[in-house]
XYZ file of C-alpha atoms in Angstrom:
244
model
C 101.303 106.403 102.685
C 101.393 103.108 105.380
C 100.700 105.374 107.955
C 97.610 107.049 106.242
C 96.306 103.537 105.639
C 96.472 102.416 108.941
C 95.552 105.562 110.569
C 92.310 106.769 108.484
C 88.963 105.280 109.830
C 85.273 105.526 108.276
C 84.479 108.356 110.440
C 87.641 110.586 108.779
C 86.233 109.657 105.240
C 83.350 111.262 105.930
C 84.581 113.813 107.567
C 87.084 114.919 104.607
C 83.591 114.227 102.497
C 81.996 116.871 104.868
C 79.437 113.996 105.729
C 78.420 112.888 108.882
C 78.888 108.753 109.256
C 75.642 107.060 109.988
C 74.787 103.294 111.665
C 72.584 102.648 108.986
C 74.942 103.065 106.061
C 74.894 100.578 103.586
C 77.288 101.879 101.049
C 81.358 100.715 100.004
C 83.395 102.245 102.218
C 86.913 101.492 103.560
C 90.649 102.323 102.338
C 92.741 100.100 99.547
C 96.539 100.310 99.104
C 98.034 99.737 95.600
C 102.197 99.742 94.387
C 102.363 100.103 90.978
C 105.135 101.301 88.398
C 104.955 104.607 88.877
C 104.547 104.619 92.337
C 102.001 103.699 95.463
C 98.355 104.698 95.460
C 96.436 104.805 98.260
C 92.546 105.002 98.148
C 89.753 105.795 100.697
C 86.049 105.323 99.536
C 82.693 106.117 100.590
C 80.011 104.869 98.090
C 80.477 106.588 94.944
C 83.411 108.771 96.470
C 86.733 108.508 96.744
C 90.005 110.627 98.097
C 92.909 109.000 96.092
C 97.006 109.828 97.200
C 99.698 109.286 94.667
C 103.233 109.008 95.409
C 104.800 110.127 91.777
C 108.333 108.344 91.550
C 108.775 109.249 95.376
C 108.826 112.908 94.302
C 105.595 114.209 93.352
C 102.846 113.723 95.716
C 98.966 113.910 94.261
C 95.545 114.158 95.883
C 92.912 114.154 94.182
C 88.624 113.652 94.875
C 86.188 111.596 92.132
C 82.824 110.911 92.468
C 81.006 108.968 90.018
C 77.337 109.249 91.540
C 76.700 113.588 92.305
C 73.831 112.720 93.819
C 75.876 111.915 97.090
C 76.533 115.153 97.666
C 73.631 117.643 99.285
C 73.778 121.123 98.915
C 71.002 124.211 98.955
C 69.608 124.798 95.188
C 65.892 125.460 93.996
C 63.391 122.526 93.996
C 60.017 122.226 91.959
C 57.329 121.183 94.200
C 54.739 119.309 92.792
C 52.229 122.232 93.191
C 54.751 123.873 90.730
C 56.141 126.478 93.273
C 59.832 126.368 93.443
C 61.711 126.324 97.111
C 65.462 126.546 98.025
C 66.190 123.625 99.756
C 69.062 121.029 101.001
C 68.817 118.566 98.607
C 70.726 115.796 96.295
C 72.947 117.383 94.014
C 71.877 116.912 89.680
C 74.448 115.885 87.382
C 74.147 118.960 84.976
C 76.058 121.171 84.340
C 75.013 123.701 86.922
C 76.661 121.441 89.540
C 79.824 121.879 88.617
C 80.551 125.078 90.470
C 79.086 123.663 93.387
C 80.679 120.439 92.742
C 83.593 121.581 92.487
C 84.191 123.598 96.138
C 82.881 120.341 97.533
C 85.944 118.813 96.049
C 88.266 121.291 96.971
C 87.254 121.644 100.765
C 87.335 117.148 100.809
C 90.889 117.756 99.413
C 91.807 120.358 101.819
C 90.741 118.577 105.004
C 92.497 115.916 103.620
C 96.081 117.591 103.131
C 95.463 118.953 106.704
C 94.973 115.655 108.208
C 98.056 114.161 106.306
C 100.443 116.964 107.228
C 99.105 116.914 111.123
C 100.693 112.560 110.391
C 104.355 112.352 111.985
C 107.267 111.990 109.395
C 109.373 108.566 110.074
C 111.797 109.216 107.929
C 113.906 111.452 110.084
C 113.901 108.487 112.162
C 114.457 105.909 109.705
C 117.777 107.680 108.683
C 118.991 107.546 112.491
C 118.315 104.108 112.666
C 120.468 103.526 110.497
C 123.473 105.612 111.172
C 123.091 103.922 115.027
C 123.023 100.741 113.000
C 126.093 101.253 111.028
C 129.339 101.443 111.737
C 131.113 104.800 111.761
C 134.941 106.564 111.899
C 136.072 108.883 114.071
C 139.639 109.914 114.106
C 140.614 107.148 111.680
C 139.245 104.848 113.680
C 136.314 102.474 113.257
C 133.557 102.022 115.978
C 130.597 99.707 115.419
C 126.756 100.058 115.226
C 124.637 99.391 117.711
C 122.152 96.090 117.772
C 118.655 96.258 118.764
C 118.388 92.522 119.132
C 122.034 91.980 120.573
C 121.416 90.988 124.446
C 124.805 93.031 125.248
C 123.047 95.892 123.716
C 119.739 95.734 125.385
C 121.058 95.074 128.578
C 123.378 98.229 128.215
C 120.011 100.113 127.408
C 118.413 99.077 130.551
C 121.302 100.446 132.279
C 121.594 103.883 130.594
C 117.612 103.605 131.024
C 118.497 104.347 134.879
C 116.670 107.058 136.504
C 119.739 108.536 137.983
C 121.538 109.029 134.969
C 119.272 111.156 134.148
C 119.913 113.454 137.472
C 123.403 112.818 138.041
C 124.935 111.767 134.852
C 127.020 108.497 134.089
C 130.499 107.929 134.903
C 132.786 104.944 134.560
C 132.271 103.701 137.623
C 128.737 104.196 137.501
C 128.456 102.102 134.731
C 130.723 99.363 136.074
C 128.788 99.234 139.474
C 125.219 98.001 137.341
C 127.796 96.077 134.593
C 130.417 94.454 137.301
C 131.470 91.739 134.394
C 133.361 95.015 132.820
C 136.541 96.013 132.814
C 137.427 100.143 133.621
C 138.492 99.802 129.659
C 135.527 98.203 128.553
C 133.351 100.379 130.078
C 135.600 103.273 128.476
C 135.192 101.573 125.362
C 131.725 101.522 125.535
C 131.589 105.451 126.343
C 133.465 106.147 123.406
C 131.753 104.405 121.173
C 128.207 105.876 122.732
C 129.788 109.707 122.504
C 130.667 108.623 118.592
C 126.950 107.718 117.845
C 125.513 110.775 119.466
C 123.843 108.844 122.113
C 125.838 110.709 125.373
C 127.612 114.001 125.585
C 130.339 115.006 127.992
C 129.664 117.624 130.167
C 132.846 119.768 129.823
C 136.001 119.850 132.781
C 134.122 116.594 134.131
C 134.457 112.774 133.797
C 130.363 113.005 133.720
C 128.031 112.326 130.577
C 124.925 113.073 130.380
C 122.328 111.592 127.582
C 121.239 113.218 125.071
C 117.843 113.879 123.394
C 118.662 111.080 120.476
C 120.391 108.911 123.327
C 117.232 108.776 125.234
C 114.764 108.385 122.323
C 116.993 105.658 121.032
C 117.088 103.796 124.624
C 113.084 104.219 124.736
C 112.809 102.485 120.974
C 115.262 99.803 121.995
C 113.352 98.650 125.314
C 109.687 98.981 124.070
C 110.088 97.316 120.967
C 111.360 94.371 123.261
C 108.898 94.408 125.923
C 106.033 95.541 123.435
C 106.370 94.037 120.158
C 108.893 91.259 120.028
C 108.394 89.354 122.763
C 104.648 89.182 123.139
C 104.409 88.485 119.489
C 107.034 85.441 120.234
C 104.947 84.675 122.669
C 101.868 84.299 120.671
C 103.589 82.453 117.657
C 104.959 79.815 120.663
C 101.225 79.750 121.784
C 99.859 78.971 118.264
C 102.544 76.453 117.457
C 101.532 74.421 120.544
C-alpha cells in the first residue's frame, strides 16, 4: 500500500486504464490514501475512473475498477451517420446495456495490469522482520547477546569497518579488526565477533580464525551507512538550515 502510493504516477493510471496521458488533460487525476476500520484503501483516479486497493483486516487484499462516466472509455461499435448509413468506428462508449460486455474486459485488462504492476513492487516485510531480530536482543547457548543500533556511533563506526573492501577478499580476523579499531582489546574485538556470528551478520570459514560476511551482513552494513550519509544527516542538516 505506501509503496504503491508513492510509486504510481499519472502516466501508470493511464496506462492500467489502457489510455494514453495527454498535456492537454483537464480531468481529476492523482492517487488518495485512506485507513479506515476495516483496513487501508488506496485510490488512483483519472476523471470518472478509478483503480481502488483494499487491504481486508491485513488478510484479504481487493482490487477493484469503477467508472461512473462510460463515455471515457473508446472502443470500435457501429455509429449512425447523419446521412443515416451506419459505420464501425472508435468511438465513446454508451451507457446501455450493450456496453457491458465491452465494459466489462476493459475492466478486467485495467485490473490485470494493475496486479502485474503491484506484484513486479518489492516486499519490505522480509526486511522489516530482520530489522528487528538485528535490533533485538537474542540467546545463544544460554547466553544473552544484544541488538545492534543503527544510530549508536560504536555501531556505525564498526559498520564502516566491516564496510572495508578487503574483508570482502580476505576475510576478517581479530587482528584485522583491532588494527582499524586500536581502542579494542583482543577480547573486545572477540566479543564483538561473537556477537556478529549470533546475529547472522559473519560466518566462520571452517579450520580457520577467518570470517567472512555474509549476504544479510553486507545488506545490513549497506542500510546502516546510507541511511546515515543519505537520509539522516542531510535531513539534520536541512532542519539546522531552516531553524536558522
Amino acid at each position: 500500500m505506501h509503496t504503491a502510493i508513492h510509486s504510481v504516477k499519472p502516466e501508470n493510471i493511464a496506462t492500467f486504464l489502457g489510455q494514453k496521458l495527454h498535456g492537454n488533460y483537464e480531468g481529476e487525476m492523482g492517487n488518495r490514501f485512506n485507513k479506515r476500520i476495516l483496513g487501508t484503501r488506496i485510490k488512483h483516479q483519472m476523471g470518472a475512473v478509478s483503480i481502488k486497493m483494499y487491504d481486508k483486516f491485513g488478510y484479504v487484499l481487493r482490487i477493484e475498477t469503477t467508472v461512473n462516466d462510460v463515455s471515457q472509455f473508446k472502443h470500435s461499435r457501429e455509429v449512425q451517420q447523419r446521412d443515416g448509413t451506419v459505420t464501425q468506428k472508435i468511438a465513446p462508449m454508451k451507457k446501455n446495456i450493450y456496453s457491458l460486455y465491452p465494459l466489462s474486459r476493459l475492466l478486467k485488462a485495467a485490473n490485470r495490469r494493475y496486479l502485474e504492476f503491484v506484484s513486479s513492487l518489492d516486499d519490505p516485510s522480509d526486511g522489516v522482520k530482520k530489522l528487528e531480530e538485528l535490533s533485538e536482543s537474542k540467546k545463544a547457548n544460554d547466553r544473552s547477546f544484544k541488538g545492534f543500533n543503527f544510530f549508536s556511533r560504536e555501531d556505525q563506526k564498526l559498520f564502516e569497518v566491516l564496510a572495508h573492501g578487503e574483508f570482502n577478499i580476505n576475510g576478517l580476523q581479530n587482528k584485522s579488526v583491532r588494527r582499524l579499531l586500536p581502542e579494542l582489546s583482543p577480547a573486545s574485538v572477540f566479543r564483538i565477533l561473537k556477537l556478529l556470528r549470533v546475529h547472522g551478520i559473519i560466518k566462520k570459514v571452517s579450520g580457520t580464525r577467518k570470517y567472512y560476511l555474509t549476504k544479510l551482513g553486507k545488506a545490513v552494513i549497506a542500510l546502516g551507512l546510507k541511511t546515515k550519509e543519505l537520509f539522516i544527516v542531510p535531513q539534520l542538516a536541512q532542519a539546522e538550515a531552516a531553524t536558522n
